[in-house]
């Protein structure tokens, strides 16, 4: 996917033994695996992503145990939670870094109706940290600059907005993984070397919205989605921490012949390394993944 920007006026640590970090939380090497069936309505890449999430889930459950859902366990402080989410399941640990991952494709199986089923197996090794108390943030992509426009499906050349709210003040940045590149959407282009945007507690934000009643947005960037395929999936990464963090090294933005600006970018591999370093450095650091679909018609 290409991400077109319209600018108005500006247009860890790999450890051999568990160690104790902030809040007395242990970082431990873990290993897991998962075998899933590739469904008819998903691509092989989507199935691989699902298998990876299930393998992470298996690894954490083997080491830290299964989360028992009790109301008194879920909320430790007002606006804070003591669990992590993987594959829609509450977990007792955060996944910090993947150190090894392998996929294989076992022989197909035939069901009772002679239908052929295909499977993908994921074996994974990584580093996880037992969960501590962290902010329970509220985020959602929008088709219009109102919370009621929440959506995950977008049309070609449709604008993208983002709703965000946190119970504590902190530092926010947003990235979009297009597959071959990860582009930084927030802070805005004019922020240059700024690492994040400071946000206030209990304050709702809608990003990428042009201020009402003005012809110019100043420091605000408007974001337009684009694809030349029939449809494709991208991943929004919303990064938040109560502590400041340093942005990754980014490649410069580009301007095409139509004066669209392509935001600063980083390779997916280096982006994942940066996320792993930040997760290891701060228990309050979290990154939320949101899948969005862009359709040509």
mmCIF file of C-alpha atoms in Angstrom:
data_model
loop_
_atom_site.group_PDB
_atom_site.id
_atom_site.type_symbol
_atom_site.label_atom_id
_atom_site.label_comp_id
_atom_site.label_asym_id
_atom_site.label_seq_id
_atom_site.Cartn_x
_atom_site.Cartn_y
_atom_site.Cartn_z
ATOM 1 C CA UNK A 1 0.000 0.000 0.000
ATOM 2 C CA UNK A 2 1.034 3.541 -0.601
ATOM 3 C CA UNK A 3 0.144 6.067 2.053
ATOM 4 C CA UNK A 4 -0.463 9.549 0.693
ATOM 5 C CA UNK A 5 -0.234 12.532 2.989
ATOM 6 C CA UNK A 6 -1.859 15.892 2.332
ATOM 7 C CA UNK A 7 -0.097 18.627 4.275
ATOM 8 C CA UNK A 8 -1.854 21.954 4.680
ATOM 9 C CA UNK A 9 0.777 24.672 5.087
ATOM 10 C CA UNK A 10 3.516 22.079 5.692
ATOM 11 C CA UNK A 11 2.332 19.778 4.467
ATOM 12 C CA UNK A 12 17.463 -7.121 24.983
ATOM 13 C CA UNK A 13 18.244 -7.921 25.345
ATOM 14 C CA UNK A 14 18.871 -11.655 24.915
ATOM 15 C CA UNK A 15 19.423 -13.219 28.330
ATOM 16 C CA UNK A 16 20.623 -16.677 29.400
ATOM 17 C CA UNK A 17 18.996 -16.353 32.834
ATOM 18 C CA UNK A 18 15.983 -14.513 34.218
ATOM 19 C CA UNK A 19 16.755 -11.057 35.593
ATOM 20 C CA UNK A 20 14.783 -8.567 37.601
ATOM 21 C CA UNK A 21 13.794 -5.235 36.028
ATOM 22 C CA UNK A 22 11.569 -2.360 37.148
ATOM 23 C CA UNK A 23 8.627 -3.394 39.369
ATOM 24 C CA UNK A 24 10.522 -6.650 40.143
ATOM 25 C CA UNK A 25 9.389 -8.202 36.864
ATOM 26 C CA UNK A 26 11.326 -11.139 35.418
ATOM 27 C CA UNK A 27 12.393 -11.439 31.786
ATOM 28 C CA UNK A 28 12.542 -15.104 30.726
ATOM 29 C CA UNK A 29 13.332 -17.032 27.538
ATOM 30 C CA UNK A 30 10.270 -18.951 26.307
ATOM 31 C CA UNK A 31 9.401 -21.451 23.577
ATOM 32 C CA UNK A 32 6.106 -22.500 22.026
ATOM 33 C CA UNK A 33 4.392 -23.900 18.940
ATOM 34 C CA UNK A 34 1.031 -23.957 17.199
ATOM 35 C CA UNK A 35 -0.614 -25.870 14.363
ATOM 36 C CA UNK A 36 -3.594 -24.217 12.671
ATOM 37 C CA UNK A 37 -5.747 -24.908 9.649
ATOM 38 C CA UNK A 38 -5.610 -22.390 6.797
ATOM 39 C CA UNK A 39 -9.182 -21.207 6.307
ATOM 40 C CA UNK A 40 -10.714 -20.646 2.882
ATOM 41 C CA UNK A 41 -11.201 -16.920 3.501
ATOM 42 C CA UNK A 42 -7.590 -16.117 4.481
ATOM 43 C CA UNK A 43 -4.269 -15.905 2.681
ATOM 44 C CA UNK A 44 -1.230 -17.933 3.621
ATOM 45 C CA UNK A 45 0.368 -14.832 5.164
ATOM 46 C CA UNK A 46 -2.696 -14.229 7.306
ATOM 47 C CA UNK A 47 -2.617 -17.845 8.464
ATOM 48 C CA UNK A 48 1.086 -17.502 9.305
ATOM 49 C CA UNK A 49 0.360 -14.424 11.422
ATOM 50 C CA UNK A 50 -2.419 -16.297 13.236
ATOM 51 C CA UNK A 51 -0.152 -19.290 13.838
ATOM 52 C CA UNK A 52 2.569 -16.977 15.194
ATOM 53 C CA UNK A 53 0.147 -15.393 17.667
ATOM 54 C CA UNK A 54 -1.026 -18.821 18.843
ATOM 55 C CA UNK A 55 2.591 -19.990 19.240
ATOM 56 C CA UNK A 56 3.380 -16.926 21.381
ATOM 57 C CA UNK A 57 0.284 -17.732 23.440
ATOM 58 C CA UNK A 58 1.485 -21.315 23.906
ATOM 59 C CA UNK A 59 4.984 -20.171 24.935
ATOM 60 C CA UNK A 60 3.710 -17.742 27.571
ATOM 61 C CA UNK A 61 1.159 -20.191 28.969
ATOM 62 C CA UNK A 62 3.824 -22.888 29.350
ATOM 63 C CA UNK A 63 6.105 -20.560 31.322
ATOM 64 C CA UNK A 64 3.789 -18.228 33.204
ATOM 65 C CA UNK A 65 0.594 -20.281 33.394
ATOM 66 C CA UNK A 66 -2.955 -19.504 32.273
ATOM 67 C CA UNK A 67 -4.624 -16.256 33.269
ATOM 68 C CA UNK A 68 -7.579 -16.788 35.584
ATOM 69 C CA UNK A 69 -10.094 -14.042 34.923
ATOM 70 C CA UNK A 70 -11.285 -12.480 38.155
ATOM 71 C CA UNK A 71 -12.480 -8.921 38.409
ATOM 72 C CA UNK A 72 -10.123 -8.211 41.302
ATOM 73 C CA UNK A 73 -7.181 -9.429 39.212
ATOM 74 C CA UNK A 74 -7.990 -7.433 36.095
ATOM 75 C CA UNK A 75 -7.775 -3.884 37.456
ATOM 76 C CA UNK A 76 -4.935 -3.033 39.858
ATOM 77 C CA UNK A 77 -5.304 0.747 39.830
ATOM 78 C CA UNK A 78 -7.818 3.099 38.308
ATOM 79 C CA UNK A 79 -7.309 3.013 34.556
ATOM 80 C CA UNK A 80 -4.563 0.362 34.710
ATOM 81 C CA UNK A 81 -4.564 -3.338 33.875
ATOM 82 C CA UNK A 82 -2.337 -6.257 34.826
ATOM 83 C CA UNK A 83 -2.650 -8.428 31.764
ATOM 84 C CA UNK A 84 -1.461 -8.499 28.155
ATOM 85 C CA UNK A 85 -3.480 -9.505 25.096
ATOM 86 C CA UNK A 86 -2.333 -12.137 22.602
ATOM 87 C CA UNK A 87 -4.707 -13.675 20.073
ATOM 88 C CA UNK A 88 -7.651 -12.230 22.013
ATOM 89 C CA UNK A 89 -6.579 -13.926 25.265
ATOM 90 C CA UNK A 90 -5.548 -12.259 28.525
ATOM 91 C CA UNK A 91 -1.980 -13.242 29.348
ATOM 92 C CA UNK A 92 0.267 -13.028 32.417
ATOM 93 C CA UNK A 93 3.266 -11.788 30.422
ATOM 94 C CA UNK A 94 4.301 -9.366 27.683
ATOM 95 C CA UNK A 95 6.027 -10.698 24.576
ATOM 96 C CA UNK A 96 9.289 -8.738 24.376
ATOM 97 C CA UNK A 97 11.180 -10.156 21.399
ATOM 98 C CA UNK A 98 11.150 -13.052 18.932
ATOM 99 C CA UNK A 99 14.597 -14.651 18.739
ATOM 100 C CA UNK A 100 13.726 -17.580 16.442
ATOM 101 C CA UNK A 101 10.712 -18.492 14.330
ATOM 102 C CA UNK A 102 10.100 -21.300 11.819
ATOM 103 C CA UNK A 103 7.060 -22.177 9.715
ATOM 104 C CA UNK A 104 6.286 -25.522 8.126
ATOM 105 C CA UNK A 105 3.382 -26.933 6.149
ATOM 106 C CA UNK A 106 2.328 -30.453 7.163
ATOM 107 C CA UNK A 107 0.587 -32.678 4.631
ATOM 108 C CA UNK A 108 -2.982 -31.759 3.832
ATOM 109 C CA UNK A 109 -5.810 -33.713 5.393
ATOM 110 C CA UNK A 110 -9.123 -34.741 3.897
ATOM 111 C CA UNK A 111 -12.306 -34.197 5.865
ATOM 112 C CA UNK A 112 -15.456 -36.319 5.985
ATOM 113 C CA UNK A 113 -16.851 -34.507 2.930
ATOM 114 C CA UNK A 114 -13.639 -35.173 0.942
ATOM 115 C CA UNK A 115 -12.646 -31.523 1.333
ATOM 116 C CA UNK A 116 -8.914 -30.906 1.474
ATOM 117 C CA UNK A 117 -7.619 -28.965 4.480
ATOM 118 C CA UNK A 118 -4.213 -27.280 4.613
ATOM 119 C CA UNK A 119 -2.253 -26.486 7.762
ATOM 120 C CA UNK A 120 0.601 -24.244 8.878
ATOM 121 C CA UNK A 121 2.794 -24.942 11.903
ATOM 122 C CA UNK A 122 4.747 -22.266 13.770
ATOM 123 C CA UNK A 123 7.598 -22.963 16.194
ATOM 124 C CA UNK A 124 8.809 -19.894 18.070
ATOM 125 C CA UNK A 125 11.380 -18.871 20.662
ATOM 126 C CA UNK A 126 11.575 -15.503 22.337
ATOM 127 C CA UNK A 127 11.772 -13.410 25.469
ATOM 128 C CA UNK A 128 8.787 -12.547 27.669
ATOM 129 C CA UNK A 129 8.323 -10.519 30.843
ATOM 130 C CA UNK A 130 5.755 -11.142 33.524
ATOM 131 C CA UNK A 131 3.126 -8.465 33.349
ATOM 132 C CA UNK A 132 3.011 -5.396 35.566
ATOM 133 C CA UNK A 133 0.452 -2.656 35.921
ATOM 134 C CA UNK A 134 0.093 -0.567 32.760
ATOM 135 C CA UNK A 135 -2.333 1.899 31.211
ATOM 136 C CA UNK A 136 -5.517 0.551 29.615
ATOM 137 C CA UNK A 137 -5.608 2.715 26.481
ATOM 138 C CA UNK A 138 -8.593 3.217 24.171
ATOM 139 C CA UNK A 139 -7.755 3.406 20.442
ATOM 140 C CA UNK A 140 -9.662 2.967 17.192
ATOM 141 C CA UNK A 141 -9.205 3.879 13.506
ATOM 142 C CA UNK A 142 -11.957 6.110 12.077
ATOM 143 C CA UNK A 143 -13.414 6.899 8.635
ATOM 144 C CA UNK A 144 -14.421 10.392 9.772
ATOM 145 C CA UNK A 145 -13.222 12.603 12.646
ATOM 146 C CA UNK A 146 -15.845 11.306 15.073
ATOM 147 C CA UNK A 147 -15.679 8.324 17.432
ATOM 148 C CA UNK A 148 -18.898 6.933 15.892
ATOM 149 C CA UNK A 149 -16.994 6.399 12.596
ATOM 150 C CA UNK A 150 -14.884 3.550 13.973
ATOM 151 C CA UNK A 151 -13.933 1.112 11.190
ATOM 152 C CA UNK A 152 -11.281 -1.303 10.010
ATOM 153 C CA UNK A 153 -12.283 -1.340 6.298
ATOM 154 C CA UNK A 154 -11.362 1.618 4.083
ATOM 155 C CA UNK A 155 -11.803 2.539 0.428
ATOM 156 C CA UNK A 156 -9.066 3.740 -1.895
ATOM 157 C CA UNK A 157 -8.220 7.445 -1.308
ATOM 158 C CA UNK A 158 -10.318 7.526 1.859
ATOM 159 C CA UNK A 159 -9.006 9.524 4.823
ATOM 160 C CA UNK A 160 -7.877 7.799 7.991
ATOM 161 C CA UNK A 161 -8.348 9.296 11.461
ATOM 162 C CA UNK A 162 -7.344 7.859 14.829
ATOM 163 C CA UNK A 163 -9.139 8.108 18.175
ATOM 164 C CA UNK A 164 -6.991 7.841 21.311
ATOM 165 C CA UNK A 165 -7.579 8.175 25.045
ATOM 166 C CA UNK A 166 -5.500 7.053 28.037
ATOM 167 C CA UNK A 167 -6.131 7.102 31.810
ATOM 168 C CA UNK A 168 -2.676 8.574 32.489
ATOM 169 C CA UNK A 169 -0.467 11.134 30.777
ATOM 170 C CA UNK A 170 2.191 9.687 28.526
ATOM 171 C CA UNK A 171 3.973 9.602 25.203
ATOM 172 C CA UNK A 172 2.374 8.450 21.945
ATOM 173 C CA UNK A 173 3.535 7.599 18.434
ATOM 174 C CA UNK A 174 1.835 5.834 15.511
ATOM 175 C CA UNK A 175 3.296 3.751 12.680
ATOM 176 C CA UNK A 176 1.811 1.991 9.649
ATOM 177 C CA UNK A 177 3.296 -1.304 8.456
ATOM 178 C CA UNK A 178 2.770 -1.533 4.681
ATOM 179 C CA UNK A 179 4.661 -4.815 4.319
ATOM 180 C CA UNK A 180 7.876 -3.596 2.716
ATOM 181 C CA UNK A 181 8.132 -0.414 4.804
ATOM 182 C CA UNK A 182 6.896 0.893 8.131
ATOM 183 C CA UNK A 183 5.957 4.575 7.957
ATOM 184 C CA UNK A 184 5.734 6.919 10.933
ATOM 185 C CA UNK A 185 2.380 8.711 11.015
ATOM 186 C CA UNK A 186 2.740 10.440 14.386
ATOM 187 C CA UNK A 187 4.481 12.721 15.388
ATOM 188 C CA UNK A 188 3.608 14.776 12.320
ATOM 189 C CA UNK A 189 6.079 15.591 9.558
ATOM 190 C CA UNK A 190 6.902 19.062 10.886
ATOM 191 C CA UNK A 191 7.901 17.575 14.241
ATOM 192 C CA UNK A 192 11.146 16.497 12.530
ATOM 193 C CA UNK A 193 13.237 14.713 15.196
ATOM 194 C CA UNK A 194 10.577 14.630 17.905
ATOM 195 C CA UNK A 195 10.239 11.072 19.247
ATOM 196 C CA UNK A 196 6.622 11.152 20.443
ATOM 197 C CA UNK A 197 3.577 13.293 21.201
ATOM 198 C CA UNK A 198 2.819 14.126 24.844
ATOM 199 C CA UNK A 199 -0.784 13.261 25.757
ATOM 200 C CA UNK A 200 -2.831 14.173 28.820
ATOM 201 C CA UNK A 201 -4.807 11.830 31.075
ATOM 202 C CA UNK A 202 -8.517 11.258 30.366
ATOM 203 C CA UNK A 203 -8.383 13.493 27.293
ATOM 204 C CA UNK A 204 -9.860 12.220 24.001
ATOM 205 C CA UNK A 205 -7.788 12.923 20.879
ATOM 206 C CA UNK A 206 -8.642 12.572 17.204
ATOM 207 C CA UNK A 207 -5.506 12.686 15.095
ATOM 208 C CA UNK A 208 -5.163 13.584 11.383
ATOM 209 C CA UNK A 209 -8.169 15.923 11.606
ATOM 210 C CA UNK A 210 -8.056 19.370 10.033
ATOM 211 C CA UNK A 211 -9.005 21.983 12.655
ATOM 212 C CA UNK A 212 -12.568 23.217 12.183
ATOM 213 C CA UNK A 213 -13.157 26.617 10.615
ATOM 214 C CA UNK A 214 -9.666 26.960 9.129
ATOM 215 C CA UNK A 215 -8.218 26.674 5.669
ATOM 216 C CA UNK A 216 -4.917 25.467 7.058
ATOM 217 C CA UNK A 217 -4.064 22.781 9.575
ATOM 218 C CA UNK A 218 -0.739 24.153 10.779
ATOM 219 C CA UNK A 219 1.112 21.222 12.277
ATOM 220 C CA UNK A 220 -1.639 18.688 11.510
ATOM 221 C CA UNK A 221 -1.195 16.135 8.713
ATOM 222 C CA UNK A 222 -4.192 14.707 6.880
ATOM 223 C CA UNK A 223 -3.758 11.070 5.949
ATOM 224 C CA UNK A 224 -5.152 9.465 2.792
ATOM 225 C CA UNK A 225 -4.989 5.705 2.156
ATOM 226 C CA UNK A 226 -4.188 4.305 -1.255
ATOM 227 C CA UNK A 227 -3.795 0.911 -2.932
ATOM 228 C CA UNK A 228 -3.379 -0.234 -6.534
ATOM 229 C CA UNK A 229 -4.482 -3.780 -5.653
ATOM 230 C CA UNK A 230 -8.044 -5.048 -5.414
ATOM 231 C CA UNK A 231 -7.529 -4.989 -1.641
ATOM 232 C CA UNK A 232 -4.744 -5.290 0.896
ATOM 233 C CA UNK A 233 -4.161 -5.389 4.637
ATOM 234 C CA UNK A 234 -1.884 -3.073 6.601
ATOM 235 C CA UNK A 235 -1.134 -2.900 10.319
ATOM 236 C CA UNK A 236 -1.359 0.192 12.498
ATOM 237 C CA UNK A 237 1.012 0.201 15.474
ATOM 238 C CA UNK A 238 -0.059 2.533 18.274
ATOM 239 C CA UNK A 239 2.847 2.976 20.699
ATOM 240 C CA UNK A 240 2.297 4.411 24.195
ATOM 241 C CA UNK A 241 4.410 4.716 27.330
ATOM 242 C CA UNK A 242 4.259 6.607 30.596
ATOM 243 C CA UNK A 243 7.997 7.177 30.207
ATOM 244 C CA UNK A 244 9.739 9.002 27.337
ATOM 245 C CA UNK A 245 11.356 6.835 24.668
ATOM 246 C CA UNK A 246 13.640 7.563 21.722
ATOM 247 C CA UNK A 247 12.300 7.079 18.191
ATOM 248 C CA UNK A 248 14.040 4.668 15.773
ATOM 249 C CA UNK A 249 16.340 5.894 13.000
ATOM 250 C CA UNK A 250 14.085 6.822 10.064
ATOM 251 C CA UNK A 251 14.595 7.294 6.345
ATOM 252 C CA UNK A 252 13.615 10.712 5.005
ATOM 253 C CA UNK A 253 10.120 11.418 3.704
ATOM 254 C CA UNK A 254 9.546 11.677 -0.046
ATOM 255 C CA UNK A 255 7.396 13.907 -2.282
ATOM 256 C CA UNK A 256 5.938 12.559 -5.538
ATOM 257 C CA UNK A 257 4.989 14.423 -8.733
ATOM 258 C CA UNK A 258 1.515 15.225 -7.356
ATOM 259 C CA UNK A 259 2.999 16.791 -4.213
ATOM 260 C CA UNK A 260 1.890 13.931 -1.994
ATOM 261 C CA UNK A 261 4.280 13.341 0.878
ATOM 262 C CA UNK A 262 5.262 9.799 1.858
ATOM 263 C CA UNK A 263 6.131 9.838 5.570
ATOM 264 C CA UNK A 264 9.474 8.892 7.073
ATOM 265 C CA UNK A 265 10.021 5.147 7.135
ATOM 266 C CA UNK A 266 11.986 2.228 8.532
ATOM 267 C CA UNK A 267 12.355 -1.399 7.451
ATOM 268 C CA UNK A 268 9.997 -3.885 9.183
ATOM 269 C CA UNK A 269 12.950 -5.830 10.645
ATOM 270 C CA UNK A 270 14.563 -2.744 12.191
ATOM 271 C CA UNK A 271 11.178 -1.560 13.444
ATOM 272 C CA UNK A 272 10.620 -4.860 15.285
ATOM 273 C CA UNK A 273 14.106 -4.583 16.800
ATOM 274 C CA UNK A 274 13.264 -1.085 18.028
ATOM 275 C CA UNK A 275 9.993 -2.283 19.560
ATOM 276 C CA UNK A 276 11.815 -5.127 21.332
ATOM 277 C CA UNK A 277 14.419 -2.737 22.779
ATOM 278 C CA UNK A 278 11.694 -0.368 24.019
ATOM 279 C CA UNK A 279 9.636 -3.187 25.559
ATOM 280 C CA UNK A 280 12.694 -4.478 27.395
ATOM 281 C CA UNK A 281 13.660 -1.023 28.665
ATOM 282 C CA UNK A 282 10.279 -0.026 30.123
ATOM 283 C CA UNK A 283 7.412 -2.089 31.602
ATOM 284 C CA UNK A 284 4.988 0.750 30.814
ATOM 285 C CA UNK A 285 5.849 0.655 27.087
ATOM 286 C CA UNK A 286 3.158 -0.991 24.965
ATOM 287 C CA UNK A 287 2.366 -1.319 21.273
ATOM 288 C CA UNK A 288 -1.132 -2.118 20.045
ATOM 289 C CA UNK A 289 -1.619 -3.682 16.595
ATOM 290 C CA UNK A 290 -4.719 -2.877 14.540
ATOM 291 C CA UNK A 291 -5.320 -4.524 11.157
ATOM 292 C CA UNK A 292 -6.945 -2.361 8.512
ATOM 293 C CA UNK A 293 -8.164 -3.317 5.034
ATOM 294 C CA UNK A 294 -7.912 -0.986 2.019
ATOM 295 C CA UNK A 295 -10.064 -1.828 -1.013
ATOM 296 C CA UNK A 296 -9.578 -0.358 -4.495
ATOM 297 C CA UNK A 297 -13.300 -0.213 -5.290
#
